[in-house]
Amino acid sequence: MPEMRYYEALIEAMAEEMRRDESVFLMGEDIGLFGGTFRATEGLMAEFGSRRVRDTPIAEAGIVGLAVGAAMAGLRPVPELMTMNFAIVAMDQIINHAAKMRYMFGGQLNLPITIRAPGGGGTQKGAQHSHSIESWFVNSPGIRVVIPSTPADAKGLLKTSIRSEDVVLFVEHEMLYSSKGQVPDEEVLIPFGRADIKRPGTDLTIVAWSKMVHEALHAAEALAAEGIDAEVLDPRTLDPFDWDGVFESVARTRRCVVAEEGWRSVSVGAEIAARIQETLFHELDAPVARVAAVEVPTPYARKLEQKALPNADDIVRAALKIAV
Amino acid sequence: MLQSREMLRLYRQMLLIRRMEERVAESYGEGKIGGFTHLYIGQEAVAVGAISALNFDDYVIDTYRDHGHFLARGGDPKKFMAELFGKQTGICKGKGGSMHMADVERYFFGGTGIVGGSIPIAAGLGLACNYREDDRIVMSFFGDGATNQGVWHEGLNFAKLWNLPVIFICENNFYGIGTGVQFSSSLTEVHKKASGYGMPGYRVNGMDVLEVRRVCEEVVKLVRGGAGPALIEARCYRYQGHSMTDPGRYRARAEEELWRKRDPIPRLAKDLIDGGFATEESLLELDREIEALAEEAVQYADESPDPAPEALYEDMFAVRYPSDPHA
């Protein structure tokens, strides 16, 4: 199994799907000649040309709107938003148009759109360029939310997203692009709604996604030194969500920490904690603990940013509180 | 000059929209139709003249005042009325309502309730035409209010930048809800906004179906031939308020009366009679036939079943998962 970086896995997924299906095309800011601000479309314009790898104006609502129109006509657009932050600019097209259209038209059409966008903070980009706002989209019906943490998941889930008949928001993470991992040689399509146990354990379940999976794995190592065997469970897709996978794990370990990089209130983490308590109240040995970002606009100063965003230490502390 | 048969077809379509909308207003008053309901009465010449210049497989996309375009595209009056009544037999199974009429089989991609929201989507349909190098074009309808929205400008920029075959048709009825165009737009002559994007802009009398048709035919030919997008401003007037709940206190009665005198339906009736293509009696007969059609649509909607409770959970996704909402 070859090792590759996260962004290389994304490029492979797009290239394979574009070779396979003529109706798949990419559009976004600086994705063609420039190769993508995070190199995630590097080389694709050379192979597929400017008809299928389209550089666009800086007009995020327009980009998503054009993708909706192209999908209505039967194409499979894969628009890139340079970052998740700019999804806020395109919110009306994503939520009011892409996500609702199939339902409000009574199922008359499919909209096979995969909106790619990297989120996350940690590189001192300040308040407007550090968002982990996947929860906003999970809160809105009609859109799938896919959020891989490893190169293999990134590749397998992006291929599934592009082949999906529905609207998918595919959330990458700026700090994961250069991370490395094994990616299978053969074609793998990872199904939606299947959590992956990234580290098996018996004493405690840490539910985490995207970059927080890696923080959780570090935390699990530290906890192991304290004699606590933590399981790390990565849902991989937040919509659909593998509730059975989470409940099975937590029913076994009887303790759970939910760790996310986004803000705490009314988040996916809050929903997971609520449902675990609704479903497994009598199986739990402790309340579900939560780790999330401090609810301030992400500050620029390195020390303040580090304090605002959650990390492995925060997960360890939360775990120790409920592990006694 | 159009053939008499085609002129009669346009007349019939305008009258169908007028009579259907009258029944919509009536049914709204009876509480059978809810929500926002925006009538198209007064503007019939625009939808009918423009859409009749298209091929069947061209794409049409719309704003929330979508009743007229749906019917002009050949949509089923029964499914139309049933949709407004919120019935299972509605064109969108009762899930869309007045603002979200779509008929995908007729390449009519329906209404959006967000002013300007459909403009970049229209450009996206145009992108698909170019991508596949097919012979199709796109017609995008919106009001004067949309031309002040950000995405309107994004959509026109994209369309010209990529030379997309899209005809943008602004139905300038001079009011965005209750605010006059002079209070909302830096340029009240909307067709001139086209020059900001290097595309041709046309102004037509939207109360004259033959003029709308003639100009649209010319523009359709250019756009289909690869000339890139165009903007048409059709000046017209909605006789009713913005929606059923709007008594229209912001407009002078004299202004309303002036525009009613320009009504596109009697205007074409006169042309038909003067040209010897119809008689007063034959047009009255046609009116009776259309009244019966409208009555049939209301009856169909009335008698149709409500959506089944489980319909609530259907149609959101092509592929459903266990975590999706279910009964």
mmCIF file of C-alpha atoms in Angstrom, chain B residues 46-313:
data_model
loop_
_atom_site.group_PDB
_atom_site.id
_atom_site.type_symbol
_atom_site.label_atom_id
_atom_site.label_comp_id
_atom_site.label_asym_id
_atom_site.label_seq_id
_atom_site.Cartn_x
_atom_site.Cartn_y
_atom_site.Cartn_z
ATOM 1 C CA VAL B 46 -43.967 38.488 -21.222
ATOM 2 C CA ALA B 47 -44.028 34.790 -20.299
ATOM 3 C CA VAL B 48 -46.128 33.836 -23.313
ATOM 4 C CA GLY B 49 -44.224 35.907 -25.875
ATOM 5 C CA ALA B 50 -40.805 34.893 -24.614
ATOM 6 C CA ILE B 51 -41.310 31.184 -23.901
ATOM 7 C CA SER B 52 -43.091 30.660 -27.221
ATOM 8 C CA ALA B 53 -39.819 31.632 -28.938
ATOM 9 C CA LEU B 54 -38.037 28.608 -27.393
ATOM 10 C CA ASN B 55 -37.618 24.992 -28.374
ATOM 11 C CA PHE B 56 -39.226 22.376 -26.163
ATOM 12 C CA ASP B 57 -35.883 21.218 -24.736
ATOM 13 C CA ASP B 58 -34.456 24.657 -23.946
ATOM 14 C CA TYR B 59 -34.119 25.405 -20.245
ATOM 15 C CA VAL B 60 -36.368 27.861 -18.424
ATOM 16 C CA ILE B 61 -35.742 29.050 -14.864
ATOM 17 C CA ASP B 62 -37.742 31.464 -12.828
ATOM 18 C CA THR B 63 -38.327 33.651 -9.831
ATOM 19 C CA TYR B 64 -41.125 33.241 -7.258
ATOM 20 C CA ARG B 65 -43.809 34.873 -9.476
ATOM 21 C CA ASP B 66 -43.792 31.682 -11.500
ATOM 22 C CA HIS B 67 -47.413 30.784 -12.276
ATOM 23 C CA GLY B 68 -47.451 32.365 -15.718
ATOM 24 C CA HIS B 69 -44.199 30.828 -16.879
ATOM 25 C CA PHE B 70 -45.240 27.382 -15.653
ATOM 26 C CA LEU B 71 -48.430 27.532 -17.699
ATOM 27 C CA ALA B 72 -46.761 29.170 -20.717
ATOM 28 C CA ARG B 73 -44.268 26.287 -20.706
ATOM 29 C CA GLY B 74 -47.181 23.921 -21.154
ATOM 30 C CA GLY B 75 -47.459 22.761 -17.556
ATOM 31 C CA ASP B 76 -50.625 20.896 -16.610
ATOM 32 C CA PRO B 77 -53.228 23.308 -15.142
ATOM 33 C CA LYS B 78 -54.568 20.516 -12.905
ATOM 34 C CA LYS B 79 -51.174 19.723 -11.385
ATOM 35 C CA PHE B 80 -50.601 23.475 -11.056
ATOM 36 C CA MET B 81 -53.779 24.077 -9.089
ATOM 37 C CA ALA B 82 -53.294 20.912 -7.031
ATOM 38 C CA GLU B 83 -49.831 22.165 -6.054
ATOM 39 C CA LEU B 84 -51.319 25.449 -4.845
ATOM 40 C CA PHE B 85 -53.930 23.497 -2.885
ATOM 41 C CA GLY B 86 -51.074 21.529 -1.290
ATOM 42 C CA LYS B 87 -52.277 18.209 -2.652
ATOM 43 C CA GLN B 88 -50.478 14.947 -3.381
ATOM 44 C CA THR B 89 -51.280 15.328 -7.084
ATOM 45 C CA GLY B 90 -49.525 18.699 -7.311
ATOM 46 C CA ILE B 91 -46.614 19.061 -9.687
ATOM 47 C CA CYS B 92 -44.226 19.057 -6.692
ATOM 48 C CA LYS B 93 -46.436 16.712 -4.625
ATOM 49 C CA GLY B 94 -47.573 19.690 -2.587
ATOM 50 C CA LYS B 95 -44.107 20.367 -1.210
ATOM 51 C CA GLY B 96 -43.322 23.481 -3.212
ATOM 52 C CA GLY B 97 -46.399 25.674 -3.388
ATOM 53 C CA SER B 98 -46.819 28.915 -5.271
ATOM 54 C CA MET B 99 -43.170 30.001 -5.261
ATOM 55 C CA HIS B 100 -41.600 26.669 -6.193
ATOM 56 C CA MET B 101 -43.425 25.402 -9.258
ATOM 57 C CA ALA B 102 -41.109 23.184 -11.282
ATOM 58 C CA ASP B 103 -41.792 20.862 -14.189
ATOM 59 C CA VAL B 104 -38.541 19.129 -14.945
ATOM 60 C CA GLU B 105 -40.036 17.052 -17.772
ATOM 61 C CA ARG B 106 -40.655 20.351 -19.555
ATOM 62 C CA TYR B 107 -37.178 21.630 -18.641
ATOM 63 C CA PHE B 108 -38.829 24.207 -16.401
ATOM 64 C CA PHE B 109 -36.613 24.463 -13.330
ATOM 65 C CA GLY B 110 -39.015 26.464 -11.377
ATOM 66 C CA GLY B 111 -39.243 29.270 -8.950
ATOM 67 C CA THR B 112 -37.017 30.362 -6.158
ATOM 68 C CA GLY B 113 -38.284 32.464 -3.274
ATOM 69 C CA ILE B 114 -34.964 34.251 -2.922
ATOM 70 C CA VAL B 115 -34.803 37.335 -5.131
ATOM 71 C CA GLY B 116 -31.936 36.903 -7.601
ATOM 72 C CA GLY B 117 -31.182 33.379 -6.381
ATOM 73 C CA SER B 118 -31.884 31.761 -9.727
ATOM 74 C CA ILE B 119 -29.491 33.959 -11.723
ATOM 75 C CA PRO B 120 -26.214 32.055 -11.155
ATOM 76 C CA ILE B 121 -28.209 28.826 -11.515
ATOM 77 C CA ALA B 122 -29.353 30.012 -14.951
ATOM 78 C CA ALA B 123 -25.704 30.580 -15.835
ATOM 79 C CA GLY B 124 -24.997 27.019 -14.620
ATOM 80 C CA LEU B 125 -27.641 25.639 -16.979
ATOM 81 C CA GLY B 126 -25.927 27.641 -19.716
ATOM 82 C CA LEU B 127 -22.598 26.162 -18.700
ATOM 83 C CA ALA B 128 -24.081 22.684 -19.189
ATOM 84 C CA CYS B 129 -25.211 23.674 -22.717
ATOM 85 C CA ASN B 130 -21.697 24.765 -23.622
ATOM 86 C CA TYR B 131 -20.045 21.845 -21.831
ATOM 87 C CA ARG B 132 -22.040 19.360 -23.886
ATOM 88 C CA GLU B 133 -21.931 21.522 -27.004
ATOM 89 C CA ASP B 134 -25.629 20.936 -27.510
ATOM 90 C CA ASP B 135 -27.948 23.340 -29.247
ATOM 91 C CA ARG B 136 -29.863 24.374 -26.164
ATOM 92 C CA ILE B 137 -30.216 27.790 -24.617
ATOM 93 C CA VAL B 138 -31.485 29.081 -21.270
ATOM 94 C CA MET B 139 -34.160 31.642 -20.505
ATOM 95 C CA SER B 140 -34.080 33.186 -17.047
ATOM 96 C CA PHE B 141 -36.982 35.281 -15.726
ATOM 97 C CA PHE B 142 -36.756 37.698 -12.793
ATOM 98 C CA GLY B 143 -38.083 41.070 -11.666
ATOM 99 C CA ASP B 144 -36.512 44.497 -11.495
ATOM 100 C CA GLY B 145 -35.802 43.973 -7.797
ATOM 101 C CA ALA B 146 -33.404 41.109 -8.599
ATOM 102 C CA THR B 147 -31.091 43.364 -10.573
ATOM 103 C CA ASN B 148 -29.877 45.000 -7.344
ATOM 104 C CA GLN B 149 -28.844 41.721 -5.717
ATOM 105 C CA GLY B 150 -25.207 40.634 -5.589
ATOM 106 C CA VAL B 151 -25.721 37.235 -7.219
ATOM 107 C CA TRP B 152 -27.463 38.861 -10.188
ATOM 108 C CA HIS B 153 -24.205 40.597 -11.021
ATOM 109 C CA GLU B 154 -22.179 37.446 -10.368
ATOM 110 C CA GLY B 155 -24.441 35.488 -12.693
ATOM 111 C CA LEU B 156 -24.223 38.003 -15.545
ATOM 112 C CA ASN B 157 -20.459 38.262 -15.156
ATOM 113 C CA PHE B 158 -20.074 34.477 -15.350
ATOM 114 C CA ALA B 159 -22.429 34.267 -18.322
ATOM 115 C CA LYS B 160 -20.500 36.809 -20.374
ATOM 116 C CA LEU B 161 -17.074 35.647 -19.188
ATOM 117 C CA TRP B 162 -17.778 32.112 -20.388
ATOM 118 C CA ASN B 163 -19.993 33.113 -23.326
ATOM 119 C CA LEU B 164 -22.948 31.115 -22.005
ATOM 120 C CA PRO B 165 -26.192 30.867 -24.018
ATOM 121 C CA VAL B 166 -28.467 32.560 -21.504
ATOM 122 C CA ILE B 167 -31.209 35.119 -22.128
ATOM 123 C CA PHE B 168 -31.858 37.095 -18.970
ATOM 124 C CA ILE B 169 -35.369 38.532 -19.014
ATOM 125 C CA CYS B 170 -36.166 41.236 -16.512
ATOM 126 C CA GLU B 171 -39.878 41.774 -16.047
ATOM 127 C CA ASN B 172 -39.732 45.367 -14.928
ATOM 128 C CA ASN B 173 -43.072 46.000 -13.260
ATOM 129 C CA PHE B 174 -41.574 49.028 -11.515
ATOM 130 C CA TYR B 175 -42.018 47.770 -7.953
ATOM 131 C CA GLY B 176 -40.006 45.487 -5.694
ATOM 132 C CA ILE B 177 -42.923 44.665 -3.381
ATOM 133 C CA GLY B 178 -43.892 48.244 -2.487
ATOM 134 C CA THR B 179 -40.689 50.125 -3.262
ATOM 135 C CA GLY B 180 -40.527 51.844 -6.619
ATOM 136 C CA VAL B 181 -37.611 51.069 -8.906
ATOM 137 C CA GLN B 182 -36.481 54.716 -8.668
ATOM 138 C CA PHE B 183 -35.913 54.185 -4.937
ATOM 139 C CA SER B 184 -33.972 50.960 -5.325
ATOM 140 C CA SER B 185 -31.928 51.010 -8.505
ATOM 141 C CA SER B 186 -29.160 53.407 -9.490
ATOM 142 C CA LEU B 187 -30.196 52.810 -13.092
ATOM 143 C CA THR B 188 -33.941 52.555 -13.650
ATOM 144 C CA GLU B 189 -33.507 51.630 -17.295
ATOM 145 C CA VAL B 190 -32.633 48.062 -16.470
ATOM 146 C CA HIS B 191 -31.613 47.027 -19.987
ATOM 147 C CA LYS B 192 -28.660 49.423 -19.737
ATOM 148 C CA LYS B 193 -27.200 47.322 -16.932
ATOM 149 C CA ALA B 194 -26.218 44.851 -19.672
ATOM 150 C CA SER B 195 -23.483 47.220 -20.810
ATOM 151 C CA GLY B 196 -21.696 46.716 -17.489
ATOM 152 C CA TYR B 197 -21.048 43.168 -18.619
ATOM 153 C CA GLY B 198 -20.434 43.846 -22.289
ATOM 154 C CA MET B 199 -23.612 42.115 -23.382
ATOM 155 C CA PRO B 200 -26.440 43.502 -25.498
ATOM 156 C CA GLY B 201 -29.466 44.913 -23.696
ATOM 157 C CA TYR B 202 -32.936 45.212 -25.233
ATOM 158 C CA ARG B 203 -36.052 46.979 -24.073
ATOM 159 C CA VAL B 204 -39.468 45.707 -25.105
ATOM 160 C CA ASN B 205 -43.039 46.619 -24.391
ATOM 161 C CA GLY B 206 -44.024 43.802 -22.073
ATOM 162 C CA MET B 207 -47.715 44.568 -22.597
ATOM 163 C CA ASP B 208 -47.506 43.586 -26.261
ATOM 164 C CA VAL B 209 -47.134 39.868 -26.774
ATOM 165 C CA LEU B 210 -46.262 40.194 -30.455
ATOM 166 C CA GLU B 211 -43.421 42.602 -29.737
ATOM 167 C CA VAL B 212 -42.081 40.383 -26.951
ATOM 168 C CA ARG B 213 -42.239 37.402 -29.275
ATOM 169 C CA ARG B 214 -40.558 39.219 -32.164
ATOM 170 C CA VAL B 215 -37.630 40.512 -30.101
ATOM 171 C CA CYS B 216 -37.204 37.202 -28.295
ATOM 172 C CA GLU B 217 -37.123 35.310 -31.575
ATOM 173 C CA GLU B 218 -34.297 37.535 -32.776
ATOM 174 C CA VAL B 219 -32.371 37.224 -29.526
ATOM 175 C CA VAL B 220 -32.925 33.447 -29.343
ATOM 176 C CA LYS B 221 -31.432 33.129 -32.813
ATOM 177 C CA LEU B 222 -28.358 35.152 -31.849
ATOM 178 C CA VAL B 223 -27.815 33.353 -28.568
ATOM 179 C CA ARG B 224 -28.318 29.909 -30.084
ATOM 180 C CA GLY B 225 -25.839 30.899 -32.766
ATOM 181 C CA GLY B 226 -23.126 31.412 -30.155
ATOM 182 C CA ALA B 227 -23.327 35.178 -29.608
ATOM 183 C CA GLY B 228 -23.286 34.798 -25.832
ATOM 184 C CA PRO B 229 -25.779 36.064 -23.259
ATOM 185 C CA ALA B 230 -28.237 38.930 -23.592
ATOM 186 C CA LEU B 231 -30.465 40.955 -21.297
ATOM 187 C CA ILE B 232 -34.030 41.869 -22.196
ATOM 188 C CA GLU B 233 -36.024 44.333 -20.127
ATOM 189 C CA ALA B 234 -39.748 43.853 -20.599
ATOM 190 C CA ARG B 235 -41.710 46.740 -19.135
ATOM 191 C CA CYS B 236 -44.971 45.521 -17.722
ATOM 192 C CA TYR B 237 -47.368 45.908 -14.826
ATOM 193 C CA ARG B 238 -48.874 43.607 -12.266
ATOM 194 C CA TYR B 239 -52.484 44.547 -11.743
ATOM 195 C CA GLN B 240 -52.693 43.048 -8.259
ATOM 196 C CA GLY B 241 -50.545 43.710 -5.214
ATOM 197 C CA HIS B 242 -47.156 42.059 -4.776
ATOM 198 C CA SER B 243 -48.847 39.084 -3.166
ATOM 199 C CA MET B 244 -52.387 38.265 -2.101
ATOM 200 C CA THR B 245 -51.922 40.097 1.198
ATOM 201 C CA ASP B 246 -50.845 43.390 -0.405
ATOM 202 C CA PRO B 247 -53.562 46.012 -0.993
ATOM 203 C CA GLY B 248 -51.069 48.140 -2.989
ATOM 204 C CA ARG B 249 -51.353 51.446 -1.094
ATOM 205 C CA TYR B 250 -48.057 52.635 -2.555
ATOM 206 C CA ARG B 251 -49.433 53.003 -6.088
ATOM 207 C CA ALA B 252 -51.647 55.738 -7.525
ATOM 208 C CA ARG B 253 -55.000 54.502 -8.818
ATOM 209 C CA ALA B 254 -54.504 56.633 -11.958
ATOM 210 C CA GLU B 255 -51.276 54.764 -12.680
ATOM 211 C CA GLU B 256 -53.011 51.418 -12.287
ATOM 212 C CA GLU B 257 -55.807 52.474 -14.590
ATOM 213 C CA LEU B 258 -53.372 53.694 -17.217
ATOM 214 C CA TRP B 259 -51.673 50.313 -17.347
ATOM 215 C CA ARG B 260 -54.933 48.392 -17.369
ATOM 216 C CA LYS B 261 -55.767 50.237 -20.573
ATOM 217 C CA ARG B 262 -52.650 48.625 -22.077
ATOM 218 C CA ASP B 263 -53.885 45.121 -21.252
ATOM 219 C CA PRO B 264 -52.171 42.636 -23.590
ATOM 220 C CA ILE B 265 -55.203 40.365 -23.962
ATOM 221 C CA PRO B 266 -57.770 42.776 -25.510
ATOM 222 C CA ARG B 267 -54.900 44.222 -27.511
ATOM 223 C CA LEU B 268 -54.209 40.915 -29.216
ATOM 224 C CA ALA B 269 -57.950 40.220 -29.495
ATOM 225 C CA LYS B 270 -58.258 43.405 -31.542
ATOM 226 C CA ASP B 271 -55.372 42.359 -33.803
ATOM 227 C CA LEU B 272 -56.968 38.946 -34.296
ATOM 228 C CA ILE B 273 -60.381 40.385 -35.120
ATOM 229 C CA ASP B 274 -58.965 43.167 -37.320
ATOM 230 C CA GLY B 275 -56.858 40.628 -39.184
ATOM 231 C CA GLY B 276 -59.891 38.458 -39.767
ATOM 232 C CA PHE B 277 -58.367 35.564 -37.791
ATOM 233 C CA ALA B 278 -61.111 35.516 -35.185
ATOM 234 C CA THR B 279 -64.473 36.990 -34.397
ATOM 235 C CA GLU B 280 -65.808 38.328 -31.131
ATOM 236 C CA GLU B 281 -67.966 35.231 -30.934
ATOM 237 C CA SER B 282 -65.088 32.825 -31.556
ATOM 238 C CA LEU B 283 -63.005 34.527 -28.857
ATOM 239 C CA LEU B 284 -65.924 34.372 -26.411
ATOM 240 C CA GLU B 285 -66.246 30.688 -27.182
ATOM 241 C CA LEU B 286 -62.538 30.245 -26.493
ATOM 242 C CA ASP B 287 -62.947 32.092 -23.200
ATOM 243 C CA ARG B 288 -65.769 29.750 -22.182
ATOM 244 C CA GLU B 289 -63.597 26.765 -23.054
ATOM 245 C CA ILE B 290 -60.739 28.115 -20.928
ATOM 246 C CA GLU B 291 -63.086 28.957 -18.041
ATOM 247 C CA ALA B 292 -64.186 25.343 -18.123
ATOM 248 C CA LEU B 293 -60.552 24.199 -18.088
ATOM 249 C CA ALA B 294 -59.849 26.417 -15.062
ATOM 250 C CA GLU B 295 -62.951 25.120 -13.311
ATOM 251 C CA GLU B 296 -61.864 21.572 -14.026
ATOM 252 C CA ALA B 297 -58.437 22.328 -12.524
ATOM 253 C CA VAL B 298 -59.996 23.743 -9.346
ATOM 254 C CA GLN B 299 -62.282 20.751 -9.039
ATOM 255 C CA TYR B 300 -59.381 18.352 -9.571
ATOM 256 C CA ALA B 301 -57.340 20.138 -6.900
ATOM 257 C CA ASP B 302 -60.280 20.191 -4.508
ATOM 258 C CA GLU B 303 -60.968 16.487 -4.890
ATOM 259 C CA SER B 304 -57.330 15.371 -4.796
ATOM 260 C CA PRO B 305 -56.040 13.723 -1.616
ATOM 261 C CA ASP B 306 -53.727 15.440 0.848
ATOM 262 C CA PRO B 307 -50.158 14.140 0.810
ATOM 263 C CA ALA B 308 -49.795 10.934 2.845
ATOM 264 C CA PRO B 309 -48.089 11.495 6.233
ATOM 265 C CA GLU B 310 -45.027 9.481 5.149
ATOM 266 C CA ALA B 311 -44.487 11.902 2.250
ATOM 267 C CA LEU B 312 -42.981 14.228 4.852
ATOM 268 C CA TYR B 313 -39.858 12.045 4.876
#
